[in-house]
Every structure is written in C-alpha cells, then in structure tokens.
PDB file of C-alpha atoms in Angstrom:
ATOM      1  CA  UNK A  25       0.396  -0.017  -0.236  1.00 48.00           C
ATOM      2  CA  UNK A  26       2.761   2.318   0.357  1.00 50.00           C
ATOM      3  CA  UNK A  27       4.259   1.539  -2.715  1.00 54.00           C
ATOM      4  CA  UNK A  28       0.723   2.914  -4.066  1.00 50.00           C
ATOM      5  CA  UNK A  29       1.239   6.054  -2.710  1.00 52.00           C
ATOM      6  CA  UNK A  30       4.446   6.846  -3.660  1.00 54.00           C
ATOM      7  CA  UNK A  31       3.566   6.098  -7.368  1.00 49.00           C
ATOM      8  CA  UNK A  32       0.311   8.226  -6.495  1.00 48.00           C
ATOM      9  CA  UNK A  33       2.753  11.468  -5.718  1.00 49.00           C
ATOM     10  CA  UNK A  34       4.287  11.571  -7.898  1.00 50.00           C
ATOM     11  CA  UNK A  35       1.992  11.209 -10.817  1.00 49.00           C
ATOM     12  CA  UNK A  36      -0.079  14.164  -9.872  1.00 50.00           C
ATOM     13  CA  UNK A  37       2.876  16.248  -9.078  1.00 50.00           C
ATOM     14  CA  UNK A  38       3.620  16.957 -12.274  1.00 52.00           C
ATOM     15  CA  UNK A  39      -0.039  16.458 -13.801  1.00 50.00           C
ATOM     16  CA  UNK A  40      -0.908  19.404 -16.878  1.00 53.00           C
ATOM     17  CA  UNK A  41      -4.672  19.850 -16.233  1.00 53.00           C
ATOM     18  CA  UNK A  42      -4.360  21.040 -20.552  1.00 59.00           C
ATOM     19  CA  UNK A  43      -2.697  17.905 -20.947  1.00 57.00           C
ATOM     20  CA  UNK A  44      -5.803  15.724 -20.600  1.00 59.00           C
ATOM     21  CA  UNK A  45      -3.881  12.379 -21.423  1.00 66.00           C
ATOM     22  CA  UNK A  46      -1.668  13.386 -17.875  1.00 70.00           C
ATOM     23  CA  UNK A  47      -4.989  13.826 -15.832  1.00 69.00           C
ATOM     24  CA  UNK A  48      -6.301  10.615 -17.454  1.00 76.00           C
ATOM     25  CA  UNK A  49      -3.630   8.947 -16.431  1.00 77.00           C
ATOM     26  CA  UNK A  50      -3.280  10.151 -12.481  1.00 79.00           C
ATOM     27  CA  UNK A  51      -6.974   9.394 -11.510  1.00 78.00           C
ATOM     28  CA  UNK A  52      -6.852   6.161 -13.476  1.00 81.00           C
ATOM     29  CA  UNK A  53      -3.730   5.469 -10.773  1.00 82.00           C
ATOM     30  CA  UNK A  54      -6.287   7.104  -8.090  1.00 83.00           C
ATOM     31  CA  UNK A  55      -9.605   4.203  -8.948  1.00 87.00           C
ATOM     32  CA  UNK A  56      -6.474   1.627  -8.917  1.00 87.00           C
ATOM     33  CA  UNK A  57      -5.579   3.173  -4.923  1.00 86.00           C
ATOM     34  CA  UNK A  58      -8.697   3.325  -3.970  1.00 88.00           C
ATOM     35  CA  UNK A  59      -9.892  -0.412  -5.660  1.00 89.00           C
ATOM     36  CA  UNK A  60      -6.511  -2.118  -3.418  1.00 88.00           C
ATOM     37  CA  UNK A  61      -7.299  -0.530  -0.074  1.00 90.00           C
ATOM     38  CA  UNK A  62     -11.034  -1.694  -0.586  1.00 91.00           C
ATOM     39  CA  UNK A  63      -9.690  -4.937  -0.977  1.00 92.00           C
ATOM     40  CA  UNK A  64      -7.693  -4.601   1.540  1.00 91.00           C
ATOM     41  CA  UNK A  65      -9.410  -3.736   4.547  1.00 92.00           C
ATOM     42  CA  UNK A  66     -12.414  -6.439   2.805  1.00 94.00           C
ATOM     43  CA  UNK A  67      -9.347  -8.482   4.115  1.00 93.00           C
ATOM     44  CA  UNK A  68      -9.357  -7.027   6.994  1.00 94.00           C
ATOM     45  CA  UNK A  69     -12.767  -7.239   7.933  1.00 94.00           C
ATOM     46  CA  UNK A  70     -13.170 -11.107   6.629  1.00 94.00           C
ATOM     47  CA  UNK A  71     -10.541 -12.455   8.635  1.00 94.00           C
ATOM     48  CA  UNK A  72     -12.683 -10.724  11.543  1.00 95.00           C
ATOM     49  CA  UNK A  73     -15.544 -12.026  11.672  1.00 96.00           C
ATOM     50  CA  UNK A  74     -13.825 -15.457  10.518  1.00 95.00           C
ATOM     51  CA  UNK A  75     -12.435 -15.026  13.724  1.00 96.00           C
ATOM     52  CA  UNK A  76     -15.750 -14.410  15.801  1.00 96.00           C
ATOM     53  CA  UNK A  77     -17.615 -16.765  14.511  1.00 97.00           C
ATOM     54  CA  UNK A  78     -15.525 -18.936  15.805  1.00 97.00           C
ATOM     55  CA  UNK A  79     -15.585 -17.091  19.427  1.00 97.00           C
ATOM     56  CA  UNK A  80     -18.830 -17.482  18.942  1.00 97.00           C
ATOM     57  CA  UNK A  81     -19.616 -20.776  18.250  1.00 97.00           C
ATOM     58  CA  UNK A  82     -16.493 -21.984  21.373  1.00 97.00           C
ATOM     59  CA  UNK A  83     -18.232 -19.247  22.846  1.00 97.00           C
ATOM     60  CA  UNK A  84     -21.896 -21.425  23.262  1.00 98.00           C
ATOM     61  CA  UNK A  85     -20.579 -25.002  22.813  1.00 97.00           C
ATOM     62  CA  UNK A  86     -18.900 -24.203  26.604  1.00 97.00           C
ATOM     63  CA  UNK A  87     -22.144 -22.347  27.481  1.00 96.00           C
ATOM     64  CA  UNK A  88     -24.149 -25.840  26.065  1.00 95.00           C
ATOM     65  CA  UNK A  89     -21.015 -28.557  28.784  1.00 93.00           C
ATOM     66  CA  UNK A  90     -22.016 -25.334  31.681  1.00 92.00           C
ATOM     67  CA  UNK A  91     -26.385 -26.102  31.346  1.00 90.00           C
ATOM     68  CA  UNK A  92     -24.991 -29.835  30.978  1.00 88.00           C
ATOM     69  CA  UNK A  93     -22.570 -30.269  33.988  1.00 84.00           C
ATOM     70  CA  UNK A  94     -25.110 -27.893  35.692  1.00 84.00           C
ATOM     71  CA  UNK A  95     -28.296 -30.178  35.281  1.00 81.00           C
ATOM     72  CA  UNK A  96     -26.824 -33.029  36.166  1.00 75.00           C
ATOM     73  CA  UNK A  97     -24.995 -30.914  39.865  1.00 67.00           C
ATOM     74  CA  UNK A  98     -28.488 -31.640  41.417  1.00 63.00           C
ATOM     75  CA  UNK A  99     -28.516 -35.916  40.520  1.00 70.00           C
ATOM     76  CA  UNK A 100     -26.890 -37.673  43.305  1.00 74.00           C
ATOM     77  CA  UNK A 101     -24.418 -40.932  41.872  1.00 78.00           C
ATOM     78  CA  UNK A 102     -25.539 -43.916  43.952  1.00 84.00           C
ATOM     79  CA  UNK A 103     -23.520 -45.520  46.490  1.00 90.00           C
ATOM     80  CA  UNK A 104     -22.761 -49.109  46.728  1.00 92.00           C
ATOM     81  CA  UNK A 105     -24.413 -50.277  49.145  1.00 92.00           C
ATOM     82  CA  UNK A 106     -28.320 -48.363  47.920  1.00 91.00           C
ATOM     83  CA  UNK A 107     -27.147 -50.549  44.086  1.00 91.00           C
ATOM     84  CA  UNK A 108     -26.539 -53.402  46.676  1.00 89.00           C
ATOM     85  CA  UNK A 109     -29.768 -52.844  48.224  1.00 90.00           C
ATOM     86  CA  UNK A 110     -31.916 -51.948  44.897  1.00 90.00           C
ATOM     87  CA  UNK A 111     -30.344 -55.131  43.456  1.00 87.00           C
ATOM     88  CA  UNK A 112     -31.793 -57.181  46.009  1.00 85.00           C
ATOM     89  CA  UNK A 113     -35.331 -55.247  45.682  1.00 87.00           C
ATOM     90  CA  UNK A 114     -35.299 -56.588  42.340  1.00 88.00           C
ATOM     91  CA  UNK A 115     -33.767 -59.613  42.918  1.00 83.00           C
ATOM     92  CA  UNK A 116     -34.627 -62.046  46.158  1.00 81.00           C
ATOM     93  CA  UNK A 117     -32.855 -64.720  47.573  1.00 80.00           C
ATOM     94  CA  UNK A 118     -34.627 -67.264  47.607  1.00 79.00           C
ATOM     95  CA  UNK A 119     -34.228 -70.918  49.372  1.00 82.00           C
ATOM     96  CA  UNK A 120     -33.969 -73.754  45.682  1.00 79.00           C
ATOM     97  CA  UNK A 121     -36.508 -76.887  47.340  1.00 80.00           C
ATOM     98  CA  UNK A 122     -37.670 -79.322  45.254  1.00 75.00           C
ATOM     99  CA  UNK A 123     -40.660 -78.533  45.057  1.00 76.00           C
ATOM    100  CA  UNK A 124     -40.263 -75.571  42.560  1.00 74.00           C
ATOM    101  CA  UNK A 125     -40.421 -75.722  39.271  1.00 71.00           C
ATOM    102  CA  UNK A 126     -37.722 -74.730  37.801  1.00 70.00           C
ATOM    103  CA  UNK A 127     -36.406 -75.446  33.676  1.00 67.00           C
ATOM    104  CA  UNK A 128     -33.292 -75.888  34.232  1.00 72.00           C
ATOM    105  CA  UNK A 129     -32.012 -77.847  37.438  1.00 71.00           C
ATOM    106  CA  UNK A 130     -28.018 -76.424  36.646  1.00 75.00           C
ATOM    107  CA  UNK A 131     -26.576 -73.496  38.306  1.00 76.00           C
ATOM    108  CA  UNK A 132     -26.108 -71.578  35.126  1.00 73.00           C
ATOM    109  CA  UNK A 133     -22.519 -69.819  36.788  1.00 77.00           C
ATOM    110  CA  UNK A 134     -20.235 -72.967  38.216  1.00 80.00           C
ATOM    111  CA  UNK A 135     -23.273 -75.491  35.557  1.00 74.00           C
ATOM    112  CA  UNK A 136     -23.562 -77.461  39.251  1.00 80.00           C
ATOM    113  CA  UNK A 137     -27.069 -78.895  39.429  1.00 79.00           C
ATOM    114  CA  UNK A 138     -28.769 -77.479  42.674  1.00 76.00           C
ATOM    115  CA  UNK A 139     -30.024 -79.245  46.326  1.00 79.00           C
ATOM    116  CA  UNK A 140     -31.924 -78.852  48.473  1.00 80.00           C
ATOM    117  CA  UNK A 141     -31.249 -76.001  50.225  1.00 79.00           C
ATOM    118  CA  UNK A 142     -28.774 -73.904  48.693  1.00 80.00           C
ATOM    119  CA  UNK A 143     -29.274 -69.810  47.835  1.00 81.00           C
ATOM    120  CA  UNK A 144     -30.852 -68.248  44.830  1.00 79.00           C
ATOM    121  CA  UNK A 145     -31.670 -65.446  42.887  1.00 74.00           C
ATOM    122  CA  UNK A 146     -33.680 -65.537  39.602  1.00 70.00           C
TER     123      UNK A 146
END
C-alpha cells in the first residue's frame, strides 16, 4: 500500500490540467489505489468476521457444557450399598426346594445341579 501512495504522489505532482492524457492516467491510478485499499479492508473485515464466528461457536459449546454440568449436579450418584439394596429388591434371594418347577436344574454360572436348601436368585 505504501508503494501505491508513493506512485500516486509521483504521478499527481506533475499533472498538467491541460494535458488530458496525464489527468486520465492519474485518475486511473487513483481508482486503482482506492480499489486496493477496499480489497485490503475487505480482507481485514473478512478475517475479523471469521474470528468472531469461531469465538461465538466456542462460547456456545462452553455454555452447553456448563448447562449440562449444572443439570447433572443436582442428581447424586448411587452408592454401592444403595445399588446392592436395589438389586436385592428386584431379585430377592430364595432357597431352592424340589417343589419348585424350574426349567433348568443347574446353575448357569458354575453348572452344578441345585441341591435342597441352596440359595439362588432368579
């Protein structure tokens, strides 16, 4: 841009108003100079807008993460004793008797047959 300024100054110093060719030439360089300034300004604005868009996206992601964290903060994680009580409530331990009509008479873990009085969960 500094080169354009110096070229423009050199061209306009010796402009003769009666010489139409030199006036047209200096006007042409003036238009070219302003065009380059406009292009440079658009590039700066474009880079600034790109940075602002990226910043806004980062802020939106951070806001979403903060909201999710605050929502999950209200719920307390279940402790081990609570979990074991929940399992026991859903699947109580029972004693095996021969009167039970089970499809399979062996343990699915150790593959042993059930005996009278064995504790099991269904």
